GROMACS .gro file of C-alpha atoms in nm:
model
  306
    1PRO     CA    1   0.096   1.635  -1.006
    2ARG     CA    2   0.193   1.282  -0.914
    3GLN     CA    3   0.162   1.009  -1.175
    4ASP     CA    4  -0.065   0.724  -1.072
    5PRO     CA    5   0.157   0.422  -0.998
    6ALA     CA    6  -0.126   0.194  -1.116
    7ILE     CA    7  -0.161   0.353  -1.461
    8ALA     CA    8   0.108   0.144  -1.626
    9HIS     CA    9  -0.059  -0.182  -1.525
   10GLY     CA   10  -0.426  -0.096  -1.527
   11SER     CA   11  -0.626   0.089  -1.266
   12GLY     CA   12  -0.854  -0.165  -1.102
   13PRO     CA   13  -0.967  -0.099  -0.744
   14VAL     CA   14  -0.737  -0.357  -0.582
   15ARG     CA   15  -0.430  -0.240  -0.775
   16ARG     CA   16  -0.520   0.121  -0.698
   17ALA     CA   17  -0.533   0.047  -0.325
   18ILE     CA   18  -0.209  -0.155  -0.324
   19SER     CA   19  -0.022   0.109  -0.525
   20ALA     CA   20  -0.109   0.367  -0.261
   21PHE     CA   21   0.096   0.201   0.011
   22HIS     CA   22   0.335  -0.072  -0.100
   23MET     CA   23   0.621   0.145  -0.232
   24PRO     CA   24   0.586   0.410   0.044
   25LEU     CA   25   0.617   0.123   0.292
   26PHE     CA   26   0.933  -0.006   0.121
   27PHE     CA   27   1.094   0.337   0.138
   28TYR     CA   28   0.993   0.376   0.501
   29LEU     CA   29   1.167   0.047   0.579
   30SER     CA   30   1.471   0.152   0.374
   31GLY     CA   31   1.496   0.479   0.565
   32TYR     CA   32   1.453   0.292   0.893
   33VAL     CA   33   1.742   0.058   0.812
   34THR     CA   34   1.957   0.343   0.680
   35TRP     CA   35   1.933   0.517   1.017
   36LEU     CA   36   1.990   0.201   1.223
   37THR     CA   37   2.305   0.113   1.026
   38GLY     CA   38   2.450   0.461   1.082
   39GLN     CA   39   2.471   0.542   0.711
   40ALA     CA   40   2.246   0.847   0.742
   41LYS     CA   41   2.484   1.007   0.993
   42ALA     CA   42   2.808   0.922   0.811
   43PRO     CA   43   3.070   1.200   0.847
   44PRO     CA   44   3.212   1.370   0.536
   45ALA     CA   45   3.529   1.159   0.544
   46ALA     CA   46   3.314   0.846   0.502
   47TRP     CA   47   3.105   0.973   0.208
   48PRO     CA   48   3.328   0.842  -0.075
   49ASP     CA   49   3.326   0.494   0.077
   50LEU     CA   50   2.951   0.517   0.131
   51VAL     CA   51   2.895   0.604  -0.236
   52ARG     CA   52   3.118   0.315  -0.341
   53ARG     CA   53   2.936   0.065  -0.120
   54ARG     CA   54   2.591   0.189  -0.218
   55ALA     CA   55   2.683   0.177  -0.587
   56LYS     CA   56   2.812  -0.179  -0.550
   57ARG     CA   57   2.498  -0.283  -0.367
   58LEU     CA   58   2.239  -0.098  -0.578
   59LEU     CA   59   2.375   0.028  -0.910
   60ILE     CA   60   2.560  -0.285  -1.020
   61PRO     CA   61   2.244  -0.500  -0.988
   62PHE     CA   62   2.049  -0.217  -1.153
   63ALA     CA   63   2.283  -0.209  -1.454
   64ALA     CA   64   2.310  -0.588  -1.485
   65MET     CA   65   1.936  -0.645  -1.464
   66GLY     CA   66   1.866  -0.347  -1.689
   67LEU     CA   67   2.080  -0.495  -1.966
   68LEU     CA   68   1.923  -0.836  -1.916
   69ILE     CA   69   1.568  -0.700  -1.931
   70VAL     CA   70   1.625  -0.472  -2.233
   71PHE     CA   71   1.787  -0.741  -2.449
   72GLY     CA   72   1.570  -1.015  -2.302
   73LYS     CA   73   1.253  -0.830  -2.399
   74ILE     CA   74   1.383  -0.769  -2.751
   75GLY     CA   75   1.446  -1.141  -2.792
   76ALA     CA   76   1.131  -1.261  -2.615
   77ALA     CA   77   0.908  -1.026  -2.818
   78MET     CA   78   0.988  -1.237  -3.125
   79VAL     CA   79   0.809  -1.542  -2.982
   80MET     CA   80   0.560  -1.422  -2.717
   81HIS     CA   81   0.370  -1.128  -2.575
   82VAL     CA   82   0.597  -0.885  -2.386
   83ASP     CA   83   0.481  -0.589  -2.176
   84ASN     CA   84   0.646  -0.255  -2.256
   85PRO     CA   85   0.908  -0.382  -2.505
   86PRO     CA   86   1.184  -0.138  -2.612
   87ALA     CA   87   1.173  -0.007  -2.968
   88GLY     CA   88   1.537  -0.105  -3.006
   89ALA     CA   89   1.858  -0.163  -2.813
   90VAL     CA   90   1.982   0.198  -2.825
   91SER     CA   91   1.648   0.357  -2.735
   92GLY     CA   92   1.588   0.093  -2.468
   93LEU     CA   93   1.920   0.161  -2.296
   94GLY     CA   94   1.861   0.537  -2.324
   95ASP     CA   95   1.520   0.505  -2.160
   96LEU     CA   96   1.671   0.286  -1.888
   97VAL     CA   97   1.890   0.570  -1.756
   98TRP     CA   98   1.766   0.894  -1.914
   99HIS     CA   99   1.400   0.912  -2.020
  100THR     CA  100   1.314   0.690  -1.726
  101GLY     CA  101   0.940   0.748  -1.745
  102SER     CA  102   0.953   0.519  -2.051
  103SER     CA  103   1.204   0.268  -1.914
  104PRO     CA  104   1.155  -0.087  -2.047
  105ALA     CA  105   1.286  -0.205  -1.708
  106GLY     CA  106   1.048   0.002  -1.501
  107SER     CA  107   1.057  -0.243  -1.210
  108LEU     CA  108   1.418  -0.141  -1.134
  109TRP     CA  109   1.343   0.221  -1.046
  110TYR     CA  110   1.349   0.146  -0.672
  111LEU     CA  111   1.723   0.066  -0.682
  112ALA     CA  112   1.816   0.391  -0.857
  113THR     CA  113   1.589   0.599  -0.634
  114LEU     CA  114   1.717   0.438  -0.314
  115PHE     CA  115   2.076   0.498  -0.424
  116ALA     CA  116   2.008   0.868  -0.479
  117LEU     CA  117   1.832   0.910  -0.144
  118SER     CA  118   2.087   0.709   0.055
  119ILE     CA  119   2.386   0.909  -0.070
  120ALA     CA  120   2.206   1.245  -0.050
  121THR     CA  121   2.094   1.202   0.311
  122PRO     CA  122   2.433   1.233   0.491
  123PRO     CA  123   2.526   1.566   0.321
  124LEU     CA  124   2.176   1.703   0.382
  125LEU     CA  125   2.182   1.604   0.748
  126THR     CA  126   2.526   1.763   0.781
  127LEU     CA  127   2.388   2.080   0.622
  128PHE     CA  128   2.098   2.076   0.870
  129ARG     CA  129   2.334   2.005   1.163
  130GLY     CA  130   2.188   1.660   1.222
  131ARG     CA  131   1.829   1.783   1.259
  132LEU     CA  132   1.562   1.571   1.094
  133ALA     CA  133   1.284   1.833   1.097
  134PRO     CA  134   1.430   2.052   0.817
  135LEU     CA  135   1.517   1.739   0.618
  136LEU     CA  136   1.156   1.620   0.639
  137ALA     CA  137   1.034   1.967   0.544
  138LEU     CA  138   1.257   1.959   0.235
  139PHE     CA  139   1.137   1.613   0.137
  140LEU     CA  140   0.773   1.718   0.183
  141LEU     CA  141   0.833   2.022  -0.037
  142LEU     CA  142   0.982   1.797  -0.305
  143TYR     CA  143   0.671   1.581  -0.290
  144TRP     CA  144   0.447   1.868  -0.399
  145LEU     CA  145   0.682   2.016  -0.658
  146PRO     CA  146   0.661   1.897  -1.020
  147ALA     CA  147   0.956   1.685  -1.128
  148PRO     CA  148   1.057   1.558  -1.475
  149GLN     CA  149   1.042   1.191  -1.568
  150ASP     CA  150   1.414   1.191  -1.641
  151PHE     CA  151   1.691   1.027  -1.437
  152TYR     CA  152   1.421   0.907  -1.192
  153ALA     CA  153   1.375   1.263  -1.065
  154ASP     CA  154   0.999   1.218  -1.032
  155ARG     CA  155   1.042   0.901  -0.825
  156ILE     CA  156   1.304   1.061  -0.601
  157ALA     CA  157   1.080   1.361  -0.537
  158THR     CA  158   0.778   1.140  -0.469
  159TYR     CA  159   0.931   0.888  -0.230
  160ALA     CA  160   1.187   1.100  -0.042
  161ILE     CA  161   0.930   1.190   0.225
  162PHE     CA  162   0.858   0.823   0.302
  163PHE     CA  163   1.230   0.751   0.325
  164GLY     CA  164   1.261   1.049   0.560
  165LEU     CA  165   0.977   0.926   0.779
  166GLY     CA  166   1.161   0.595   0.811
  167LEU     CA  167   1.470   0.785   0.926
  168ALA     CA  168   1.263   0.971   1.185
  169ALA     CA  169   1.094   0.654   1.311
  170ALA     CA  170   1.427   0.480   1.364
  171ALA     CA  171   1.569   0.789   1.533
  172ALA     CA  172   1.279   0.784   1.779
  173GLY     CA  173   1.375   0.427   1.872
  174PRO     CA  174   1.183   0.263   2.160
  175ARG     CA  175   0.941   0.556   2.185
  176TRP     CA  176   0.823   0.494   1.829
  177LEU     CA  177   0.790   0.119   1.879
  178ALA     CA  178   0.599   0.158   2.205
  179GLY     CA  179   0.367   0.412   2.045
  180ILE     CA  180   0.274   0.201   1.742
  181ASP     CA  181   0.230  -0.108   1.962
  182ARG     CA  182  -0.021   0.079   2.180
  183ALA     CA  183  -0.211   0.210   1.879
  184ARG     CA  184  -0.185  -0.109   1.670
  185TRP     CA  185  -0.555  -0.186   1.625
  186PRO     CA  186  -0.677   0.172   1.563
  187LEU     CA  187  -0.394   0.218   1.314
  188LEU     CA  188  -0.482  -0.102   1.130
  189ALA     CA  189  -0.851  -0.005   1.124
  190LEU     CA  190  -0.767   0.339   0.983
  191PHE     CA  191  -0.533   0.188   0.725
  192LEU     CA  192  -0.795  -0.061   0.605
  193ALA     CA  193  -1.060   0.212   0.588
  194LEU     CA  194  -0.836   0.432   0.377
  195ALA     CA  195  -0.740   0.142   0.148
  196ILE     CA  196  -1.109   0.062   0.092
  197ALA     CA  197  -1.182   0.429   0.024
  198VAL     CA  198  -0.903   0.445  -0.233
  199ALA     CA  199  -1.031   0.131  -0.403
  200ALA     CA  200  -1.386   0.269  -0.417
  201LEU     CA  201  -1.302   0.627  -0.520
  202PRO     CA  202  -1.097   0.636  -0.841
  203ALA     CA  203  -1.129   1.016  -0.860
  204TRP     CA  204  -0.933   1.065  -0.537
  205PRO     CA  205  -0.622   1.269  -0.634
  206VAL     CA  206  -0.312   1.054  -0.664
  207SER     CA  207  -0.091   1.289  -0.461
  208THR     CA  208  -0.338   1.289  -0.172
  209ARG     CA  209  -0.403   0.917  -0.158
  210LEU     CA  210  -0.036   0.823  -0.193
  211LEU     CA  211   0.074   1.053   0.087
  212LEU     CA  212  -0.215   0.978   0.321
  213VAL     CA  213  -0.243   0.602   0.275
  214GLY     CA  214   0.134   0.563   0.248
  215ALA     CA  215   0.196   0.750   0.574
  216VAL     CA  216  -0.070   0.553   0.763
  217SER     CA  217   0.051   0.220   0.627
  218MET     CA  218   0.392   0.267   0.789
  219PRO     CA  219   0.298   0.252   1.158
  220ALA     CA  220  -0.001   0.023   1.093
  221LEU     CA  221   0.185  -0.252   0.908
  222HIS     CA  222   0.500  -0.211   1.117
  223ALA     CA  223   0.292  -0.262   1.430
  224ALA     CA  224   0.109  -0.558   1.274
  225LEU     CA  225   0.435  -0.735   1.191
  226ARG     CA  226   0.553  -0.686   1.549
  227HIS     CA  227   0.253  -0.886   1.677
  228PRO     CA  228   0.348  -1.256   1.709
  229ARG     CA  229   0.004  -1.374   1.594
  230LEU     CA  230   0.001  -1.157   1.283
  231SER     CA  231   0.335  -1.262   1.138
  232SER     CA  232   0.576  -1.552   1.120
  233GLU     CA  233   0.937  -1.486   1.214
  234ARG     CA  234   1.054  -1.782   1.006
  235LEU     CA  235   0.861  -1.667   0.697
  236LEU     CA  236   0.978  -1.307   0.731
  237THR     CA  237   1.339  -1.417   0.782
  238THR     CA  238   1.325  -1.631   0.468
  239LEU     CA  239   1.165  -1.359   0.259
  240GLY     CA  240   1.414  -1.107   0.396
  241ARG     CA  241   1.706  -1.329   0.300
  242TYR     CA  242   1.576  -1.355  -0.057
  243SER     CA  243   1.421  -1.007  -0.084
  244LEU     CA  244   1.673  -0.862  -0.332
  245MET     CA  245   1.658  -1.174  -0.547
  246ILE     CA  246   1.277  -1.165  -0.554
  247TYR     CA  247   1.279  -0.794  -0.631
  248LEU     CA  248   1.525  -0.830  -0.920
  249PHE     CA  249   1.374  -1.135  -1.088
  250ASN     CA  250   1.005  -1.146  -1.000
  251THR     CA  251   0.892  -0.949  -1.305
  252ILE     CA  252   1.100  -1.168  -1.537
  253PHE     CA  253   0.942  -1.489  -1.406
  254ILE     CA  254   0.597  -1.328  -1.401
  255GLY     CA  255   0.644  -1.210  -1.759
  256LEU     CA  256   0.759  -1.552  -1.878
  257ALA     CA  257   0.468  -1.726  -1.706
  258LYS     CA  258   0.219  -1.473  -1.839
  259GLY     CA  259   0.355  -1.496  -2.194
  260LEU     CA  260   0.333  -1.876  -2.193
  261MET     CA  261  -0.016  -1.881  -2.041
  262LEU     CA  262  -0.149  -1.628  -2.291
  263HIS     CA  263  -0.066  -1.877  -2.563
  264VAL     CA  264  -0.328  -2.104  -2.404
  265GLU     CA  265  -0.596  -1.871  -2.268
  266SER     CA  266  -0.672  -1.502  -2.212
  267TRP     CA  267  -0.658  -1.364  -1.860
  268ASN     CA  268  -0.998  -1.196  -1.876
  269GLY     CA  269  -1.295  -1.275  -1.655
  270PRO     CA  270  -1.269  -1.577  -1.423
  271HIS     CA  271  -0.943  -1.682  -1.589
  272PHE     CA  272  -0.774  -1.395  -1.407
  273LEU     CA  273  -0.803  -1.581  -1.076
  274ILE     CA  274  -0.594  -1.867  -1.218
  275PHE     CA  275  -0.345  -1.621  -1.365
  276ALA     CA  276  -0.316  -1.439  -1.032
  277TRP     CA  277  -0.217  -1.752  -0.841
  278VAL     CA  278   0.022  -1.880  -1.106
  279LEU     CA  279   0.192  -1.544  -1.161
  280THR     CA  280   0.229  -1.485  -0.786
  281ALA     CA  281   0.387  -1.828  -0.741
  282ALA     CA  282   0.615  -1.770  -1.041
  283GLY     CA  283   0.725  -1.429  -0.908
  284VAL     CA  284   0.823  -1.567  -0.566
  285LEU     CA  285   0.926  -1.930  -0.622
  286GLY     CA  286   1.108  -1.867  -0.950
  287PRO     CA  287   1.367  -1.627  -0.800
  288LEU     CA  288   1.409  -1.853  -0.493
  289ALA     CA  289   1.481  -2.154  -0.713
  290LEU     CA  290   1.720  -1.957  -0.933
  291LYS     CA  291   1.909  -1.833  -0.629
  292ARG     CA  292   1.931  -2.173  -0.463
  293TYR     CA  293   2.003  -2.393  -0.763
  294GLY     CA  294   2.168  -2.149  -1.002
  295PHE     CA  295   2.339  -1.854  -0.836
  296ARG     CA  296   2.479  -2.059  -0.546
  297ALA     CA  297   2.720  -2.212  -0.798
  298VAL     CA  298   2.843  -1.870  -0.916
  299PRO     CA  299   2.997  -1.685  -0.617
  300ALA     CA  300   2.993  -1.341  -0.783
  301LEU     CA  301   2.621  -1.363  -0.865
  302ASP     CA  302   2.548  -1.516  -0.526
  303ARG     CA  303   2.713  -1.228  -0.340
  304MET     CA  304   2.551  -0.965  -0.560
  305THR     CA  305   2.201  -1.092  -0.483
  306ASP     CA  306   2.240  -1.157  -0.107
   0.00000   0.00000   0.00000
């Protein structure tokens, strides 16, 4: 059975609805880009270089941020509230890469999971003679099979199907884009209906809601972002340029802001609305400021977070 992605941070209706589609959508987009860049169809001779490039892009930031979060939480826990602090340095580092269901840097799991899927896809497609149908069947089977919470195996098994659907969408090319454009409004209506149903029905099985809502969110939100009145090219370009930076550092800035604010007031009741705005701003603007005014002066860090 799938673990509820909202369990670790509460299970309110809004969080339950968001957790049912936001990470499936990210993996869909990752699979889409993986196909468009040609990485999914890389020949065997290119696999070593692919692994090297993917490790440089994904695992080095994972390791660097993992160390920063583990030791940062140990230090910060001495002066403020810290969510999911490690019991110690050794156990924290072990949970970061081994018992990953208890990782103190749980926000980094996407990087490790994407690395595994991106380097496994070319050999699997070669095995299946370039056919996506058996690859999708394998990924769907993995979704329903139990997987341990070690080495991110449960996350890989859960999100492989969404990554695969992204591959298939990109492979379909203009036919896919024309289809979702024609069905934009029905898709968005269905997506919103399912999100509301998930928010209102906490007993809905996690595996069902994640697969159903996640799969519908892909064409619905992709089509919405292709509509000029529903998105801003300038905003999306800016967020895209800083997406890795925001991903890596948003939880750190959110945690710092939350810890400081909890010294002043609790976040229960109406106070939560204030917390929500402040923490959202901290999670987006903090990484942008760090990138622009800090990392720009350090070329190695600047390149790593581009």
